Amino acid sequence: MNLTSPETLVFWMTLFFLIFAYLLTKLGWKPILTAVKEREKAIEEAVKEAERTRQEMAKLKAENEELLQQARREREEILREARELKDKIIAEARSEAEKVRSEELAKTRKLIEAEKEAVLKDLQNQVATISLEIAEKVLGEQFADREKQVEYIKKNLSALKLN
Amino acid sequence: MKKFAMAFGLLLIPLMMSAAAGGGEEGGEQNGHGGEKEGLDVGAFIAHHTGDSHDYVIEIPFFKYTLHLPVILWTDKGLSVFSSAKFKGDNEGKVVVTDKKGNKFVKIHEVIYYADKVKDNPHPNVFDFKSRPLDFSFTRNALAILFVFLILLVLIYFTRKVYYEPDKVPRGIAKFIEPLIIFVRDEIAIPNIGPDKYEKYMPYLLTVFFFILLSNLIGLIPFAPFGHNITGNIVVTFVLALFTFILTTLAGNKHYWKHIFNPPVPAFVKPIMIPVEIMGMFIKPFALMVRLFANMFAGHTILISLVLLIFIFGSVLFAPVSGLFYVFMGFIKILVAFLQAYVFTILSALFIGLALAEDHEEEHGEKPELANH
């Protein structure tokens, strides 16, 4: 171990240690630790700020998304309504046309019926007349009561409705 | 890796040369004693290289210069200052130096005695303060301590300069120093002392950590102006441990003292526990002192012994083996240099932290830690 007079180094070591611990603290440790601490605080704050910004961005994005979704929904709604309206209009138009056509048809049918009726009546008259004439010619004489005969044939003909 | 090995090889050369030179000297002295045997006194050589000295022999390849440091003595007649050159390198008490006040001194194994008090006693006791003056000489190790502190101050000064910059990003030397400072703060001070009170002790812990680390590393470089065995000197570690002891004692709160003088044990155990607790106060720093000293002293002894093996075997053929072992041990010593600085600092912080701990803090603070292990 070679222990020389111990007070020598006790003295110098204590002296140098105290002097240099003081100098190092003043010139080095304190300012460095302060600077490091400040930097750490700044970093911490920056990280927090970034986190906050990130959250805000996320919120904003969510809001945008929501807005977009809503717009899309509204568009769908409008489109759907338009389509319904179109369908309704078409359907209405169609039913209207149908009605008009059927009315027209009914009218026409009635007219035809009336015409037919008239024609038939006329035909009956003529048939009766012709029949009588034919009968007269065949028999060679006129029926005494011509009027009565025509009436009779007519009656038979109407019983024999042609269609 | 190759480069490292080469650098170490280069570093070895001066040490070998100094070993050769020292060997020659010691051998000569032995012959002077009347011993016939040639060779070297390994014990004395190691003691000389690991101990303190009044002269600083600067040995680098092809250059040897003995720096005579001032001898400063507090004698019975007052202060006495003269150059250590007056002893002419004598360490056996043969050269008697007379100062201006008429004091006569001799130097035996680097300790200066009054010449007349040790005339009949060739092996005086260092602690016999009647036979010697108080020695406050600026010795080799005192110079080395100053040197280490100056290097540290320059390093820290340049590190600090970096933080004047606005962006405060560590650059240059700060890149190396700052992680160590943050390590001391986050791994040593805060966990052991606590986040509220650690700041007060940071300057002390940092100074101790960097002083021990730098001393250890500088001690590994085997040529002037490095290679001093500072932390392997028990007096230096004594002073460091003393500071920790003082800080611990000053930090001690009511709970700390209560724990020592009124430990929470049954009354009949108290007569045993109180002396044990009081002893513990001193044993803790004592262990600090011995641990650092023993580690560093043993390391230096091993390194020197490995080189000396060449001279013990007396063959240059042994040099490669010695060299390889030296490189291997050198790497271990680099690890030990960091480890011992860490251990001393963390234990200092722990002792201070224990002295500061509050009752409830201790309970809450320690249980989760125990659960973790």
Coordinates of C-alpha atoms in Angstrom, one line a residue:
Chain A
M1 CA 0.0 0.0 0.0
N2 CA 3.0 2.3 0.6
L3 CA 1.1 4.6 2.9
T4 CA 3.1 7.8 2.9
S5 CA 2.3 10.6 5.4
P6 CA -1.5 10.6 5.1
E7 CA -2.1 14.2 5.9
T8 CA -0.3 15.3 2.7
L9 CA -2.9 14.0 0.4
V10 CA -5.8 14.6 2.8
F11 CA -4.8 18.2 2.7
W12 CA -4.3 18.5 -1.1
M13 CA -7.2 16.3 -2.0
T14 CA -9.6 18.2 0.3
L15 CA -8.3 21.6 -1.0
F16 CA -8.5 20.7 -4.6
F17 CA -11.8 18.9 -4.3
L18 CA -13.4 21.9 -2.6
I19 CA -12.0 24.4 -5.0
F20 CA -12.8 22.4 -8.1
A21 CA -16.2 21.3 -6.9
Y22 CA -17.0 24.9 -6.5
L23 CA -15.6 25.9 -9.9
L24 CA -17.2 23.0 -11.6
T25 CA -20.6 23.7 -10.0
K26 CA -20.4 27.4 -11.0
L27 CA -19.0 26.9 -14.5
G28 CA -20.3 23.6 -15.4
W29 CA -22.9 21.5 -13.5
K30 CA -25.4 24.2 -12.7
P31 CA -25.6 25.8 -16.2
I32 CA -25.5 22.5 -18.0
L33 CA -28.2 21.0 -15.7
T34 CA -30.3 24.1 -16.2
A35 CA -29.9 24.0 -19.9
V36 CA -30.7 20.3 -20.1
K37 CA -33.7 20.8 -17.9
E38 CA -35.0 23.7 -20.1
R39 CA -34.4 21.7 -23.2
E40 CA -36.3 18.7 -21.7
K41 CA -39.2 21.0 -20.7
A42 CA -39.2 22.5 -24.3
I43 CA -39.2 19.0 -25.8
E44 CA -42.0 17.9 -23.5
E45 CA -44.0 20.9 -24.3
A46 CA -43.4 20.4 -28.0
V47 CA -44.5 16.8 -27.8
K48 CA -47.6 17.8 -25.9
E49 CA -48.3 20.5 -28.4
A50 CA -47.9 18.0 -31.3
E51 CA -50.3 15.7 -29.5
R52 CA -52.8 18.4 -29.1
T53 CA -52.5 19.4 -32.7
R54 CA -52.8 15.8 -33.8
Q55 CA -56.0 15.5 -31.7
E56 CA -57.4 18.7 -33.2
M57 CA -56.6 17.5 -36.6
A58 CA -58.3 14.3 -35.9
K59 CA -61.3 16.1 -34.6
L60 CA -61.4 18.4 -37.6
K61 CA -61.1 15.5 -39.9
A62 CA -63.9 13.7 -38.2
E63 CA -66.0 16.9 -38.5
N64 CA -65.2 17.1 -42.2
E65 CA -66.1 13.5 -42.6
E66 CA -69.4 14.1 -40.8
L67 CA -70.1 17.1 -43.0
L68 CA -69.3 15.1 -46.1
Q69 CA -71.5 12.3 -45.0
Q70 CA -74.4 14.6 -44.3
A71 CA -74.0 16.2 -47.7
R72 CA -74.0 12.8 -49.3
R73 CA -77.1 11.9 -47.4
E74 CA -78.9 15.1 -48.5
R75 CA -77.9 14.5 -52.1
E76 CA -79.4 11.0 -51.9
E77 CA -82.5 12.4 -50.4
I78 CA -83.0 15.0 -53.1
L79 CA -82.3 12.5 -55.8
R80 CA -84.7 10.0 -54.3
E81 CA -87.4 12.7 -54.0
A82 CA -86.9 13.7 -57.6
R83 CA -87.1 10.2 -58.7
E84 CA -90.3 9.6 -56.8
L85 CA -91.8 12.8 -58.2
K86 CA -90.9 11.8 -61.7
D87 CA -92.5 8.4 -61.2
K88 CA -95.6 10.0 -59.7
I89 CA -95.9 12.4 -62.6
I90 CA -95.5 9.7 -65.1
A91 CA -98.0 7.5 -63.3
E92 CA -100.5 10.3 -63.1
A93 CA -100.1 11.1 -66.7
R94 CA -100.5 7.5 -67.6
S95 CA -103.7 7.1 -65.5
E96 CA -105.1 10.3 -66.9
A97 CA -104.5 9.1 -70.5
E98 CA -106.0 5.8 -69.6
K99 CA -109.1 7.5 -68.3
V100 CA -109.5 9.7 -71.3
R101 CA -108.9 6.8 -73.6
S102 CA -111.5 4.6 -71.9
E103 CA -114.0 7.4 -71.8
E104 CA -113.4 8.0 -75.4
L105 CA -113.8 4.3 -76.1
A106 CA -117.1 4.1 -74.1
K107 CA -118.5 7.1 -76.0
T108 CA -117.5 5.5 -79.3
R109 CA -118.9 2.2 -78.3
K110 CA -122.2 3.9 -77.4
L111 CA -122.3 5.7 -80.7
I112 CA -121.6 2.5 -82.5
E113 CA -124.3 0.8 -80.5
A114 CA -126.8 3.6 -81.4
E115 CA -125.8 3.4 -85.0
K116 CA -126.2 -0.3 -85.0
E117 CA -129.5 0.0 -83.3
A118 CA -130.7 2.5 -86.0
V119 CA -129.3 0.4 -88.8
L120 CA -131.0 -2.7 -87.3
K121 CA -134.3 -0.8 -87.0
D122 CA -134.0 0.3 -90.6
L123 CA -133.1 -3.1 -91.6
Q124 CA -136.1 -4.6 -89.9
N125 CA -138.3 -2.1 -91.6
Q126 CA -136.8 -2.9 -94.9
V127 CA -136.9 -6.6 -94.3
A128 CA -140.5 -6.4 -93.3
T129 CA -141.3 -4.3 -96.4
I130 CA -139.3 -6.5 -98.7
S131 CA -140.8 -9.7 -97.1
L132 CA -144.3 -8.3 -97.7
E133 CA -143.5 -7.3 -101.2
I134 CA -142.0 -10.8 -101.8
A135 CA -145.0 -12.4 -100.3
E136 CA -147.4 -10.2 -102.3
K137 CA -145.5 -11.1 -105.4
V138 CA -145.6 -14.8 -104.5
L139 CA -149.2 -14.8 -103.6
G140 CA -150.1 -12.3 -106.2
E141 CA -152.2 -10.2 -104.2
Q142 CA -152.0 -7.7 -101.6
F143 CA -152.7 -8.4 -98.1
A144 CA -155.8 -6.8 -97.0
D145 CA -154.5 -5.5 -93.9
R146 CA -151.1 -4.5 -94.9
E147 CA -150.5 -2.5 -91.9
K148 CA -151.3 -5.4 -89.7
Q149 CA -148.9 -7.7 -91.5
V150 CA -146.0 -5.3 -91.3
E151 CA -146.6 -5.0 -87.6
Y152 CA -146.6 -8.7 -87.2
I153 CA -143.3 -9.3 -89.1
K154 CA -141.7 -6.5 -87.2
K155 CA -142.7 -8.1 -84.0
N156 CA -141.2 -11.4 -85.1
L157 CA -138.0 -9.7 -86.3
S158 CA -137.4 -7.9 -83.0
A159 CA -137.8 -11.2 -81.3
L160 CA -135.1 -12.4 -83.6
K161 CA -132.4 -9.9 -82.5
L162 CA -129.7 -10.1 -84.9
N163 CA -126.7 -9.7 -82.5
Chain B
M1 CA -10.0 -4.0 -33.1
K2 CA -6.6 -4.3 -34.7
K3 CA -6.0 -0.6 -34.3
F4 CA -6.9 -0.8 -30.6
A5 CA -4.5 -3.7 -30.0
M6 CA -1.7 -1.7 -31.7
A7 CA -2.5 1.4 -29.7
F8 CA -2.2 -0.7 -26.6
G9 CA 1.0 -2.3 -27.7
L10 CA 2.4 1.2 -28.2
L11 CA 1.2 2.2 -24.8
L12 CA 3.0 -0.8 -23.3
I13 CA 6.4 0.3 -24.6
P14 CA 7.0 3.2 -22.2
L15 CA 5.8 1.2 -19.2
M16 CA 8.2 -1.6 -20.1
M17 CA 11.0 0.8 -20.5
S18 CA 10.2 2.5 -17.2
A19 CA 10.0 -1.0 -15.7
A20 CA 13.4 -1.8 -17.1
A21 CA 14.8 1.5 -15.8
G22 CA 13.1 1.1 -12.4
G23 CA 14.3 -2.5 -12.3
G24 CA 17.8 -1.3 -12.8
E25 CA 17.6 1.2 -10.1
E26 CA 16.0 -1.1 -7.6
G27 CA 18.5 -3.8 -8.5
G28 CA 21.3 -1.3 -7.9
E29 CA 19.9 -0.4 -4.5
Q30 CA 19.6 -4.0 -3.6
N31 CA 23.2 -4.5 -4.5
G32 CA 24.0 -1.5 -2.3
H33 CA 22.3 -3.4 0.5
G34 CA 24.8 -6.1 0.0
G35 CA 22.5 -8.5 -1.8
E36 CA 24.4 -10.6 -4.4
K37 CA 21.3 -11.5 -6.4
E38 CA 20.6 -9.6 -9.6
G39 CA 17.0 -8.9 -10.6
L40 CA 14.3 -6.9 -9.1
D41 CA 12.4 -6.5 -5.9
V42 CA 8.9 -6.8 -7.3
G43 CA 7.1 -5.7 -4.1
A44 CA 9.2 -2.6 -3.8
F45 CA 8.8 -1.8 -7.4
I46 CA 5.0 -2.1 -7.3
A47 CA 4.9 -0.1 -4.0
H48 CA 7.0 2.6 -5.6
H49 CA 4.7 2.8 -8.7
T50 CA 1.4 2.7 -6.9
G51 CA 2.4 5.0 -4.0
D52 CA 3.0 8.6 -3.6
S53 CA 6.3 10.3 -4.0
H54 CA 8.0 13.7 -3.4
D55 CA 9.6 13.5 -6.9
Y56 CA 7.9 13.1 -10.2
V57 CA 10.0 11.0 -12.5
I58 CA 8.7 11.7 -16.0
E59 CA 9.5 8.7 -18.2
I60 CA 8.5 8.6 -21.8
P61 CA 10.5 6.7 -24.5
F62 CA 14.1 8.2 -24.9
F63 CA 13.4 10.8 -22.3
K64 CA 13.7 10.8 -18.5
Y65 CA 13.4 13.8 -16.3
T66 CA 13.0 14.0 -12.6
L67 CA 10.7 16.8 -11.5
H68 CA 11.6 17.8 -8.0
L69 CA 8.4 18.9 -6.3
P70 CA 8.3 21.3 -3.3
V71 CA 8.5 19.9 0.2
I72 CA 6.2 21.8 2.6
L73 CA 6.6 20.8 6.2
W74 CA 4.9 22.1 9.4
T75 CA 7.6 21.6 12.0
D76 CA 7.9 22.3 15.7
K77 CA 9.6 25.6 14.6
G78 CA 7.0 26.5 12.0
L79 CA 6.7 26.3 8.3
S80 CA 9.6 24.9 6.3
V81 CA 9.7 24.8 2.5
F82 CA 12.4 23.4 0.2
S83 CA 12.9 21.4 -2.9
S84 CA 12.8 17.7 -2.8
A85 CA 15.9 17.7 -4.9
K86 CA 17.8 18.1 -1.6
F87 CA 17.2 14.5 -0.7
K88 CA 19.0 13.5 -3.9
G89 CA 16.6 10.7 -4.6
D90 CA 17.4 9.0 -1.3
N91 CA 14.6 7.0 0.4
E92 CA 16.6 5.2 3.1
G93 CA 17.2 8.0 5.5
K94 CA 20.8 8.4 4.6
V95 CA 20.8 12.0 3.2
V96 CA 20.2 14.5 6.0
V97 CA 18.7 17.8 4.9
T98 CA 19.0 20.9 7.0
D99 CA 16.5 23.7 6.4
K100 CA 17.0 27.5 7.2
K101 CA 15.5 27.1 10.7
G102 CA 18.0 24.4 11.6
N103 CA 15.6 21.5 11.3
K104 CA 17.3 18.2 10.2
F105 CA 15.2 15.9 8.1
V106 CA 15.6 12.5 6.5
K107 CA 13.3 10.7 4.0
I108 CA 12.5 7.0 4.6
H109 CA 10.1 5.5 2.1
E110 CA 8.7 8.8 1.0
V111 CA 8.0 9.9 4.6
I112 CA 10.0 12.8 6.1
Y113 CA 11.2 12.4 9.7
Y114 CA 13.3 14.5 12.0
A115 CA 16.8 13.1 11.5
D116 CA 17.6 12.9 15.3
K117 CA 14.4 11.2 16.2
V118 CA 14.9 8.2 13.9
K119 CA 18.7 7.8 14.3
D120 CA 18.3 4.6 16.3
N121 CA 15.1 3.4 14.6
P122 CA 15.4 2.5 10.9
H123 CA 11.7 1.6 10.7
P124 CA 9.7 4.4 12.3
N125 CA 5.9 4.5 12.4
V126 CA 4.2 6.9 10.0
F127 CA 1.6 7.7 12.6
D128 CA 4.2 8.6 15.2
F129 CA 3.7 12.4 14.9
K130 CA 6.5 13.1 17.5
S131 CA 9.2 11.8 15.2
R132 CA 8.1 13.7 12.1
P133 CA 6.8 17.0 11.0
L134 CA 3.4 17.3 9.4
D135 CA 4.0 16.9 5.7
F136 CA 1.9 19.1 3.3
S137 CA 4.3 18.7 0.4
F138 CA 3.0 19.1 -3.1
T139 CA 3.6 15.5 -4.0
R140 CA 3.3 13.6 -7.2
N141 CA -0.3 12.5 -6.4
A142 CA -1.2 16.0 -5.4
L143 CA 0.0 17.1 -8.8
A144 CA -1.9 14.3 -10.4
I145 CA -5.1 15.3 -8.6
L146 CA -4.7 18.9 -9.7
F147 CA -4.0 17.6 -13.3
V148 CA -7.2 15.5 -13.3
F149 CA -9.3 18.3 -11.9
L150 CA -7.8 20.7 -14.5
I151 CA -8.7 18.3 -17.3
L152 CA -12.1 17.9 -15.9
L153 CA -12.6 21.7 -15.6
V154 CA -11.5 22.2 -19.3
L155 CA -13.8 19.3 -20.4
I156 CA -16.8 20.7 -18.5
Y157 CA -16.0 24.3 -19.6
F158 CA -16.1 23.2 -23.3
T159 CA -19.2 21.2 -22.7
R160 CA -20.9 24.1 -21.0
K161 CA -20.0 26.4 -24.0
V162 CA -22.2 24.3 -26.2
Y163 CA -25.2 25.3 -24.3
Y164 CA -24.8 29.0 -25.0
E165 CA -26.0 28.2 -28.5
P166 CA -29.7 28.9 -29.1
D167 CA -30.7 25.4 -30.2
K168 CA -28.8 23.9 -27.3
V169 CA -28.3 20.6 -29.0
P170 CA -25.2 18.8 -27.6
R171 CA -22.3 18.9 -30.1
G172 CA -18.7 17.9 -29.9
I173 CA -17.5 17.0 -26.4
A174 CA -21.0 17.6 -25.0
K175 CA -22.2 14.6 -26.9
F176 CA -20.0 12.5 -24.7
I177 CA -20.4 14.4 -21.4
E178 CA -24.1 15.1 -21.5
P179 CA -25.2 11.4 -21.5
L180 CA -23.0 10.8 -18.4
I181 CA -24.5 13.8 -16.6
I182 CA -28.0 12.7 -17.5
F183 CA -27.0 9.2 -16.4
V184 CA -25.9 10.5 -13.0
R185 CA -29.1 12.5 -12.7
D186 CA -31.6 9.9 -13.9
E187 CA -30.0 6.6 -12.8
I188 CA -28.1 7.6 -9.7
A189 CA -29.5 10.8 -8.1
I190 CA -33.2 10.7 -8.7
P191 CA -33.9 7.0 -7.9
N192 CA -31.8 7.1 -4.7
I193 CA -32.4 10.6 -3.3
G194 CA -35.8 11.3 -4.7
P195 CA -37.1 13.8 -7.3
D196 CA -37.7 16.6 -4.8
K197 CA -34.3 16.8 -3.1
Y198 CA -31.8 15.4 -5.6
E199 CA -30.9 18.8 -7.2
K200 CA -29.0 19.9 -4.1
Y201 CA -26.6 16.9 -4.3
M202 CA -26.1 16.9 -8.1
P203 CA -22.9 19.0 -8.1
Y204 CA -21.3 16.7 -5.5
L205 CA -22.3 13.5 -7.2
L206 CA -21.2 14.8 -10.6
T207 CA -17.9 16.0 -9.3
V208 CA -17.2 12.7 -7.5
F209 CA -18.4 10.6 -10.5
F210 CA -16.3 12.5 -13.1
F211 CA -13.2 12.8 -10.8
I212 CA -13.2 9.0 -10.1
L213 CA -13.9 8.2 -13.7
L214 CA -11.2 10.5 -15.1
S215 CA -8.7 9.4 -12.5
N216 CA -9.3 5.8 -13.3
L217 CA -9.0 6.3 -17.0
I218 CA -6.0 8.5 -16.8
G219 CA -4.4 5.9 -14.5
L220 CA -4.7 3.4 -17.3
I221 CA -2.5 5.4 -19.7
P222 CA 1.0 4.1 -18.8
F223 CA 3.2 7.1 -19.5
A224 CA 3.7 10.7 -18.4
P225 CA 1.9 12.9 -17.8
F226 CA -0.7 10.1 -17.1
G227 CA -0.6 6.8 -15.3
H228 CA -1.1 8.1 -11.8
N229 CA -2.6 5.8 -9.3
I230 CA -4.9 8.4 -7.7
T231 CA -8.1 6.4 -6.9
G232 CA -5.8 3.5 -5.9
N233 CA -4.5 5.6 -3.1
I234 CA -6.4 5.0 0.1
V235 CA -6.0 8.6 1.3
V236 CA -7.7 10.0 -1.8
T237 CA -10.6 7.5 -1.4
F238 CA -10.7 8.4 2.3
V239 CA -11.3 12.0 1.5
L240 CA -14.0 11.2 -1.0
A241 CA -15.7 8.9 1.5
L242 CA -15.3 11.5 4.2
F243 CA -17.2 14.0 2.0
T244 CA -20.0 11.5 1.6
F245 CA -20.0 10.9 5.3
I246 CA -20.3 14.6 6.0
L247 CA -23.1 15.1 3.5
T248 CA -24.9 12.1 4.8
T249 CA -24.6 13.3 8.4
L250 CA -25.7 16.8 7.5
A251 CA -28.6 15.5 5.4
G252 CA -29.8 13.2 8.3
N253 CA -33.3 14.2 9.3
K254 CA -35.2 13.4 12.5
H255 CA -36.1 10.0 11.2
Y256 CA -32.5 9.1 10.4
W257 CA -31.3 10.0 13.9
K258 CA -34.2 8.3 15.5
H259 CA -33.4 5.2 13.5
I260 CA -29.9 5.2 14.9
F261 CA -30.5 6.1 18.5
N262 CA -34.0 4.7 18.9
P263 CA -34.3 1.9 16.4
P264 CA -37.8 0.4 16.0
V265 CA -37.0 -2.9 17.7
P266 CA -38.0 -4.5 21.0
A267 CA -36.5 -2.8 24.0
F268 CA -34.2 -5.7 24.9
V269 CA -32.5 -5.7 21.5
K270 CA -31.8 -1.9 21.7
P271 CA -28.5 -2.3 23.6
I272 CA -27.2 -4.3 20.7
M273 CA -28.9 -2.4 17.9
I274 CA -27.8 1.1 18.9
P275 CA -24.1 0.4 18.8
V276 CA -24.6 -1.5 15.6
E277 CA -26.4 1.5 14.1
I278 CA -23.7 3.9 15.2
M279 CA -21.0 1.7 13.8
G280 CA -23.1 1.5 10.6
M281 CA -22.8 5.2 10.2
F282 CA -19.1 4.9 9.9
I283 CA -18.9 1.5 8.2
K284 CA -20.9 2.7 5.2
P285 CA -18.3 5.4 4.1
F286 CA -15.5 3.1 5.2
A287 CA -16.7 0.4 2.8
L288 CA -16.9 3.1 0.1
M289 CA -13.2 4.0 0.8
V290 CA -11.9 0.5 0.8
R291 CA -13.9 -0.7 -2.2
L292 CA -12.6 2.0 -4.6
F293 CA -9.1 1.9 -3.2
A294 CA -8.9 -1.9 -3.3
N295 CA -10.2 -2.2 -6.8
M296 CA -8.0 0.4 -8.4
F297 CA -4.9 -0.6 -6.4
A298 CA -5.4 -4.2 -7.3
G299 CA -5.8 -3.3 -10.9
H300 CA -2.7 -1.3 -11.0
T301 CA -0.8 -4.0 -9.2
I302 CA -1.9 -6.6 -11.7
L303 CA -1.0 -4.5 -14.7
I304 CA 2.4 -3.8 -13.4
S305 CA 2.9 -7.4 -12.4
L306 CA 2.0 -8.6 -15.8
V307 CA 4.7 -6.3 -17.3
L308 CA 7.2 -7.3 -14.6
L309 CA 6.6 -11.0 -15.5
I310 CA 9.0 -10.4 -18.4
F311 CA 11.7 -9.4 -16.0
I312 CA 10.9 -12.1 -13.5
F313 CA 11.2 -14.7 -16.2
G314 CA 14.2 -12.8 -17.6
S315 CA 13.2 -13.6 -21.2
V316 CA 12.0 -11.3 -23.9
L317 CA 10.1 -14.3 -25.3
F318 CA 7.6 -13.8 -22.5
A319 CA 6.8 -10.3 -23.7
P320 CA 4.0 -11.3 -26.2
V321 CA 2.2 -13.3 -23.4
S322 CA 2.6 -10.4 -21.0
G323 CA 1.4 -8.0 -23.7
L324 CA -1.7 -10.0 -24.5
F325 CA -2.6 -10.3 -20.8
Y326 CA -1.9 -6.6 -20.4
V327 CA -4.3 -5.8 -23.3
F328 CA -6.9 -8.1 -21.8
M329 CA -6.6 -6.7 -18.4
G330 CA -6.6 -3.2 -19.8
F331 CA -10.0 -3.8 -21.3
I332 CA -11.3 -5.1 -18.0
K333 CA -9.8 -2.1 -16.3
I334 CA -11.7 0.3 -18.6
L335 CA -14.9 -1.5 -17.5
V336 CA -13.8 -1.3 -13.9
A337 CA -13.0 2.4 -14.3
F338 CA -16.6 3.1 -15.2
L339 CA -18.0 0.6 -12.8
Q340 CA -16.2 1.9 -9.8
A341 CA -17.1 5.5 -10.6
Y342 CA -20.7 4.4 -10.9
V343 CA -20.6 2.3 -7.7
F344 CA -19.1 5.0 -5.6
T345 CA -21.5 7.6 -6.8
I346 CA -24.6 5.4 -6.5
L347 CA -23.7 4.3 -3.0
S348 CA -23.1 7.9 -2.0
A349 CA -26.4 8.9 -3.4
L350 CA -28.0 5.9 -1.6
F351 CA -26.6 6.9 1.8
I352 CA -27.7 10.5 1.3
G353 CA -31.1 9.3 0.2
L354 CA -31.4 7.0 3.2
A355 CA -30.5 9.9 5.5
L356 CA -33.2 12.1 3.8
A357 CA -35.9 9.5 3.7
E358 CA -39.1 10.1 5.6
D359 CA -40.8 7.4 7.5
H360 CA -43.7 7.0 5.1
E361 CA -41.6 7.6 2.1
E362 CA -39.4 4.7 2.9
E363 CA -42.3 2.3 3.2
H364 CA -43.9 3.5 0.0
G365 CA -40.7 3.9 -1.9
E366 CA -39.1 0.6 -1.1
K367 CA -41.9 -1.9 -1.3
P368 CA -42.6 -1.7 -5.1
E369 CA -38.9 -1.8 -5.7
L370 CA -38.6 -5.0 -3.7
A371 CA -41.5 -6.4 -5.6
N372 CA -39.8 -5.8 -8.9
H373 CA -36.7 -7.8 -8.0

